[in-house]
Coordinates of C-alpha atoms (C1' of nucleotides) in Angstrom, one line a residue:
Chain A
M1 CA -0.3 -0.1 0.0
T2 CA 2.2 2.7 1.5
E3 CA 0.8 6.0 1.0
T4 CA 3.2 8.4 -1.2
D5 CA 4.4 10.8 0.8
P6 CA 5.4 13.9 -0.5
T7 CA 7.5 14.8 2.2
Q8 CA 9.5 11.9 1.8
T9 CA 9.8 11.9 -1.9
K10 CA 10.2 15.8 -1.9
G11 CA 14.3 15.7 -0.9
F12 CA 14.7 12.7 -4.0
D13 CA 13.0 15.2 -6.6
R14 CA 15.3 17.8 -5.3
A15 CA 18.2 15.8 -5.5
R16 CA 17.6 15.1 -9.4
Q17 CA 16.6 18.5 -10.6
A18 CA 19.8 19.8 -8.7
A19 CA 21.7 17.0 -10.9
S20 CA 20.2 18.9 -14.1
R21 CA 21.4 22.7 -12.6
A22 CA 24.7 21.4 -11.5
L23 CA 25.7 21.2 -15.3
T24 CA 24.5 25.1 -16.1
E25 CA 26.4 26.1 -13.0
D26 CA 29.7 24.4 -14.0
Y27 CA 29.6 25.8 -17.2
V28 CA 28.2 29.2 -16.3
E29 CA 31.1 29.1 -13.6
M30 CA 33.8 27.8 -16.0
I31 CA 33.2 30.4 -18.6
S32 CA 33.4 33.0 -15.9
D33 CA 37.0 31.8 -15.1
L34 CA 37.9 31.2 -18.3
A35 CA 36.7 35.0 -19.6
A36 CA 38.3 36.6 -16.1
E37 CA 41.7 34.4 -17.2
F38 CA 42.1 34.9 -21.5
G39 CA 39.3 38.0 -21.8
E40 CA 37.3 34.9 -23.5
A41 CA 35.8 31.3 -22.9
R42 CA 36.9 29.4 -25.8
I43 CA 35.3 26.1 -26.3
T44 CA 38.2 23.9 -26.7
D45 CA 39.6 25.4 -23.2
L46 CA 35.7 24.6 -21.9
A47 CA 36.0 21.4 -22.9
A48 CA 39.2 20.4 -21.7
R49 CA 38.7 22.3 -18.0
L50 CA 35.7 20.4 -17.8
G51 CA 36.8 17.2 -18.8
V52 CA 34.5 16.6 -22.0
A53 CA 34.8 16.1 -25.9
H54 CA 34.2 19.6 -27.9
P55 CA 30.8 18.9 -29.1
T56 CA 30.1 17.9 -25.7
A57 CA 31.1 21.5 -25.3
T58 CA 29.4 22.9 -28.1
K59 CA 26.0 21.6 -27.2
A60 CA 25.8 22.8 -23.6
V61 CA 26.6 25.9 -24.5
A62 CA 24.0 26.0 -27.5
R63 CA 21.8 25.4 -24.2
L64 CA 23.0 28.3 -22.3
K65 CA 22.4 30.3 -24.9
R66 CA 18.9 29.0 -25.3
E67 CA 18.5 30.0 -21.8
G68 CA 19.9 33.1 -22.2
L69 CA 22.9 32.5 -20.2
A70 CA 25.5 33.1 -23.1
V71 CA 25.8 34.3 -26.4
S72 CA 28.4 33.4 -29.0
R73 CA 29.3 33.6 -32.7
P74 CA 30.5 31.1 -34.9
Y75 CA 33.8 29.8 -34.1
R76 CA 34.2 32.4 -31.6
G77 CA 34.7 32.2 -28.1
V78 CA 31.6 32.5 -25.8
F79 CA 30.4 35.1 -23.1
L80 CA 28.2 35.5 -20.6
T81 CA 24.8 37.5 -20.5
E82 CA 24.4 39.8 -17.4
E83 CA 21.9 36.8 -16.4
G84 CA 25.0 34.5 -16.7
E85 CA 27.2 36.7 -15.0
A86 CA 25.3 37.5 -12.2
M87 CA 24.8 33.1 -11.8
A88 CA 28.5 32.9 -12.1
E89 CA 29.2 35.4 -9.4
S90 CA 26.6 33.4 -7.1
V91 CA 28.2 30.2 -7.9
R92 CA 31.4 31.6 -7.1
A93 CA 30.5 32.9 -3.7
R94 CA 28.7 29.9 -2.6
H95 CA 31.7 27.6 -3.8
R96 CA 34.3 29.9 -1.7
V97 CA 31.7 29.3 1.7
V98 CA 31.6 26.1 1.4
V99 CA 35.0 25.7 1.0
A100 CA 35.7 27.9 3.9
L101 CA 32.9 25.5 6.1
L102 CA 34.8 22.3 5.2
R103 CA 37.8 23.8 6.1
A104 CA 36.1 25.6 9.3
V105 CA 35.3 21.4 10.3
G106 CA 38.4 20.4 10.0
V107 CA 38.3 19.0 6.3
P108 CA 41.7 18.8 4.9
D109 CA 42.1 22.0 2.1
E110 CA 42.7 19.8 -1.0
V111 CA 39.6 17.5 0.0
A112 CA 37.8 20.5 0.9
E113 CA 38.4 21.8 -3.0
L114 CA 37.6 18.4 -4.1
D115 CA 34.5 17.8 -2.3
A116 CA 33.1 21.4 -2.4
E117 CA 32.8 21.0 -6.5
G118 CA 29.9 18.0 -6.1
I119 CA 28.3 19.9 -2.6
E120 CA 27.9 23.2 -3.3
H121 CA 25.0 22.2 -6.0
H122 CA 22.9 20.8 -3.1
V123 CA 23.6 23.9 -0.8
S124 CA 19.7 25.6 -0.4
S125 CA 20.3 29.1 0.1
R126 CA 19.1 28.7 3.9
T127 CA 21.8 26.3 4.3
L128 CA 24.4 28.8 2.4
A129 CA 23.0 31.7 5.1
A130 CA 23.7 29.2 8.3
F131 CA 27.0 28.6 6.9
E132 CA 28.0 32.5 6.5
A133 CA 26.7 32.6 9.8
Y134 CA 28.7 29.7 11.5
L135 CA 32.1 31.2 9.5
T136 CA 30.8 34.8 10.6
R137 CA 31.0 33.5 14.3
K138 CA 34.0 31.4 14.2
T139 CA 35.7 34.4 13.0
D140 CA 34.9 37.2 15.4
Chain B
M1 CA 45.9 26.6 -26.1
T2 CA 45.3 25.8 -22.6
E3 CA 46.2 22.5 -21.5
T4 CA 44.4 19.9 -20.3
D5 CA 45.0 20.6 -16.0
P6 CA 44.2 17.0 -14.4
T7 CA 43.7 18.7 -11.0
Q8 CA 41.6 20.8 -12.4
T9 CA 39.0 18.3 -14.0
K10 CA 39.4 16.0 -11.4
G11 CA 36.6 17.4 -9.3
F12 CA 34.4 17.6 -12.3
D13 CA 34.5 14.1 -13.2
R14 CA 33.8 13.0 -9.6
A15 CA 30.9 14.7 -9.4
R16 CA 29.4 13.3 -12.7
Q17 CA 30.3 10.1 -11.6
A18 CA 28.9 10.8 -8.0
A19 CA 25.7 11.3 -9.7
S20 CA 25.2 7.5 -11.1
R21 CA 26.4 6.4 -8.1
A22 CA 23.6 8.6 -6.2
L23 CA 20.8 7.0 -7.7
T24 CA 21.7 2.9 -6.9
E25 CA 22.5 4.3 -3.3
D26 CA 19.3 6.0 -2.7
Y27 CA 17.1 3.0 -3.9
V28 CA 19.4 0.5 -1.6
E29 CA 18.8 3.0 1.2
M30 CA 15.2 3.2 0.1
I31 CA 15.1 -1.1 -0.1
S32 CA 16.4 -1.1 3.1
D33 CA 14.3 1.1 4.6
L34 CA 11.2 -0.8 3.4
A35 CA 12.4 -4.0 4.4
A36 CA 12.7 -2.8 7.9
E37 CA 9.3 -1.3 7.8
F38 CA 7.1 -4.2 5.8
G39 CA 9.7 -7.1 5.8
E40 CA 10.3 -6.6 1.8
A41 CA 9.9 -3.9 -0.3
R42 CA 7.8 -3.8 -2.9
I43 CA 8.4 -2.2 -6.5
T44 CA 5.0 0.0 -5.7
D45 CA 6.5 1.3 -2.4
L46 CA 9.5 2.2 -4.2
A47 CA 8.6 4.2 -6.8
A48 CA 5.8 5.7 -5.1
R49 CA 8.6 7.2 -2.5
L50 CA 11.2 8.0 -4.8
G51 CA 8.6 10.1 -6.6
V52 CA 9.3 7.5 -9.8
A53 CA 6.4 5.4 -12.2
H54 CA 6.9 1.9 -11.3
P55 CA 8.5 0.9 -14.5
T56 CA 11.6 3.1 -13.8
A57 CA 12.0 1.5 -10.5
T58 CA 11.7 -1.8 -12.4
K59 CA 14.5 -0.5 -14.4
A60 CA 16.5 0.8 -11.0
V61 CA 15.7 -2.7 -9.4
A62 CA 17.4 -4.6 -13.0
R63 CA 20.5 -2.8 -12.4
L64 CA 20.8 -3.7 -9.0
K65 CA 20.3 -7.4 -9.7
R66 CA 22.8 -6.9 -12.4
E67 CA 25.4 -5.2 -10.1
G68 CA 24.9 -8.1 -7.0
L69 CA 23.1 -5.7 -4.6
A70 CA 19.4 -6.9 -4.6
V71 CA 17.5 -10.0 -5.5
S72 CA 13.8 -10.3 -6.7
R73 CA 11.7 -13.1 -8.3
P74 CA 8.6 -12.2 -10.8
Y75 CA 5.9 -10.3 -8.9
R76 CA 7.5 -11.1 -5.5
G77 CA 9.2 -8.1 -3.1
V78 CA 13.0 -7.1 -3.4
F79 CA 15.8 -7.7 -0.9
L80 CA 19.2 -6.9 -0.6
T81 CA 22.1 -9.2 -0.9
E82 CA 24.7 -9.0 1.9
E83 CA 26.6 -6.2 0.1
G84 CA 23.5 -4.2 -1.1
E85 CA 23.0 -4.5 3.0
A86 CA 26.2 -3.6 3.6
M87 CA 25.8 -0.7 1.2
A88 CA 22.9 0.7 3.1
E89 CA 23.8 0.7 6.2
S90 CA 27.1 2.9 5.3
V91 CA 24.9 5.4 3.2
R92 CA 22.3 5.2 6.2
A93 CA 25.2 6.2 8.3
R94 CA 26.5 8.4 6.0
H95 CA 23.2 10.1 5.8
R96 CA 22.7 10.7 9.9
V97 CA 26.4 12.4 10.5
V98 CA 25.7 14.9 7.7
V99 CA 22.3 15.9 8.8
A100 CA 24.1 16.0 12.3
L101 CA 26.8 18.2 10.7
L102 CA 24.6 20.6 9.0
R103 CA 22.5 20.8 12.3
A104 CA 26.0 21.0 14.3
V105 CA 26.5 24.4 12.3
G106 CA 23.2 25.7 12.7
V107 CA 21.5 25.0 9.7
P108 CA 17.4 24.5 10.7
D109 CA 16.4 20.7 11.1
E110 CA 14.1 20.7 8.1
V111 CA 16.5 22.2 5.7
A112 CA 19.5 19.9 7.2
E113 CA 16.9 17.3 6.3
L114 CA 16.6 17.7 2.8
D115 CA 19.7 19.4 2.6
A116 CA 21.2 16.3 3.2
E117 CA 19.6 14.0 1.0
G118 CA 21.8 15.7 -2.2
I119 CA 25.0 16.5 0.0
E120 CA 25.5 12.8 1.1
H121 CA 26.3 11.3 -2.2
H122 CA 29.2 13.7 -2.8
V123 CA 31.0 13.7 0.8
S124 CA 33.8 11.7 0.2
S125 CA 35.6 9.2 3.1
R126 CA 37.7 11.8 4.1
T127 CA 35.3 14.4 4.7
L128 CA 32.9 12.2 6.3
A129 CA 35.7 11.5 8.4
A130 CA 36.4 15.1 9.5
F131 CA 32.7 15.5 10.2
E132 CA 33.0 12.3 12.6
A133 CA 35.9 14.1 14.0
Y134 CA 34.4 17.4 14.6
L135 CA 31.3 16.2 16.0
T136 CA 32.9 14.3 18.4
R137 CA 34.4 17.3 19.6
K138 CA 31.7 19.5 19.9
T139 CA 29.6 16.9 21.7
D140 CA 32.9 16.4 24.2
Chain C
dA1 C1' 50.0 33.5 -50.2
dT2 C1' 49.0 29.4 -48.9
dA3 C1' 49.6 25.0 -46.8
dA4 C1' 49.5 22.5 -42.4
dA5 C1' 47.4 22.6 -37.7
dA6 C1' 44.4 24.0 -34.5
dT7 C1' 39.8 25.2 -33.6
dT8 C1' 35.0 24.8 -34.2
dG9 C1' 30.3 23.2 -36.0
dT10 C1' 27.8 19.2 -37.6
dA11 C1' 26.0 14.5 -38.1
dG12 C1' 24.6 10.8 -36.2
dC13 C1' 25.3 7.2 -32.6
dC14 C1' 24.5 4.8 -27.5
dA15 C1' 23.7 4.4 -22.3
dA16 C1' 20.7 6.0 -18.4
dG17 C1' 16.5 7.2 -16.8
dG18 C1' 12.2 8.6 -17.2
dC19 C1' 7.1 8.1 -19.1
dT20 C1' 2.7 5.9 -21.5
dA21 C1' 0.5 2.0 -22.7
dC22 C1' -0.4 -2.5 -22.6
dA23 C1' -0.5 -7.1 -20.8
dT24 C1' 0.3 -10.0 -16.9
dT25 C1' 0.0 -11.9 -12.7
dC26 C1' -1.8 -12.1 -7.6
dC27 C1' -5.3 -11.6 -4.2
dG28 C1' -9.0 -10.2 -1.5
dC29 C1' -13.3 -11.0 -1.3
dA30 C1' -18.2 -11.4 -2.6
Chain D
dT1 C1' -14.5 -20.0 -6.5
dG2 C1' -13.9 -17.3 -9.6
dC3 C1' -14.0 -12.0 -10.8
dG4 C1' -12.2 -7.7 -10.5
dG5 C1' -8.7 -4.3 -8.6
dA6 C1' -4.1 -4.0 -7.3
dA7 C1' 0.3 -4.8 -8.4
dT8 C1' 4.0 -6.2 -11.6
dG9 C1' 6.1 -6.8 -16.0
dT10 C1' 7.0 -5.5 -20.4
dA11 C1' 7.4 -2.8 -24.9
dG12 C1' 8.6 1.6 -26.9
dC13 C1' 9.3 6.2 -27.3
dC14 C1' 11.5 10.9 -25.3
dT15 C1' 15.3 13.8 -23.7
dT16 C1' 20.2 14.7 -22.0
dG17 C1' 24.6 14.2 -21.4
dG18 C1' 28.7 11.9 -23.7
dC19 C1' 30.9 10.2 -27.6
dT20 C1' 33.6 9.6 -32.2
dA21 C1' 33.8 10.8 -37.2
dC22 C1' 33.7 13.9 -40.5
dA23 C1' 33.5 18.9 -42.9
dA24 C1' 34.3 23.4 -42.1
dT25 C1' 36.7 27.7 -40.8
dT26 C1' 40.4 30.0 -38.6
dT27 C1' 45.3 30.4 -37.8
dT28 C1' 49.7 29.7 -37.6
dA29 C1' 54.3 29.6 -39.8
dT30 C1' 56.9 29.1 -43.2

DNA sequence: ATAAAATTGTAGCCAAGGCTACATTCCGCA
DNA sequence: TGCGGAATGTAGCCTTGGCTACAATTTTAT
């Protein structure tokens, strides 16, 4: 029998949706990083950094363009829109907080950096706020 | 240009692999929970709890059987193998630690429970150990 | 200036996870 | 006992993210 308990399923649904958003966030963040480093994000560099073949990166960028997060012209670099830049900024900020929190509770630096990459996409705004508050307290 | 920096890509690869493992872990954990509650895990219950249609659960269970984590006979419940039970136990233990840590740093209970569902799959053994150590210190 | 190399685009395939629709089996109850 | 509803299985489709192979463009270097 077992009634469909919405409270129970909620968490799993969230986790699945987050998996999709994670890809977008990774690309947006990486495009922003590359733009900062080289002035523009090239498909090849994106693919290399994300560890995928270049057509995979091309497809992903097409999606970002569709969603209004990036723009690009054939055979040229990729650039973020204002909206994309904003997302990149918040993603980067969240990443920093997650890494800082992991370190604060005793996770070794290299491990913190690696695990944060996966964890950050599942940190809700409320949890993020709690992390920031904790770090502030600790710093005082 | 940009050389393929393995250190950079590592984190992303890990994140992607984790996404795949997460599904397995969710199913294994849920089968274990249902077994504890009802003595066996029914496909319908699994599907309902995980928020998917029943054929999706059927497919997933087929995969678990292929991987030696579960066994079942047609039109009967699903049961974990020893290996599956062991995975369920470690997954559950990790879940508890993650929730406890989130609470310990000030994340509200309901939020901690929800976010843990997504976060736990990205917590490496070293980070888990750090969490446990932190919780132990806090408790003293 | 132009050929070679690098980069990007495109086509088409695969696997995974999800779904609906329909077939089959099981089980409780009249 | 046997029938109807619930549970499970199966078929087939969709989407997504990944890949290889090959075509087109741009860059670089002679």
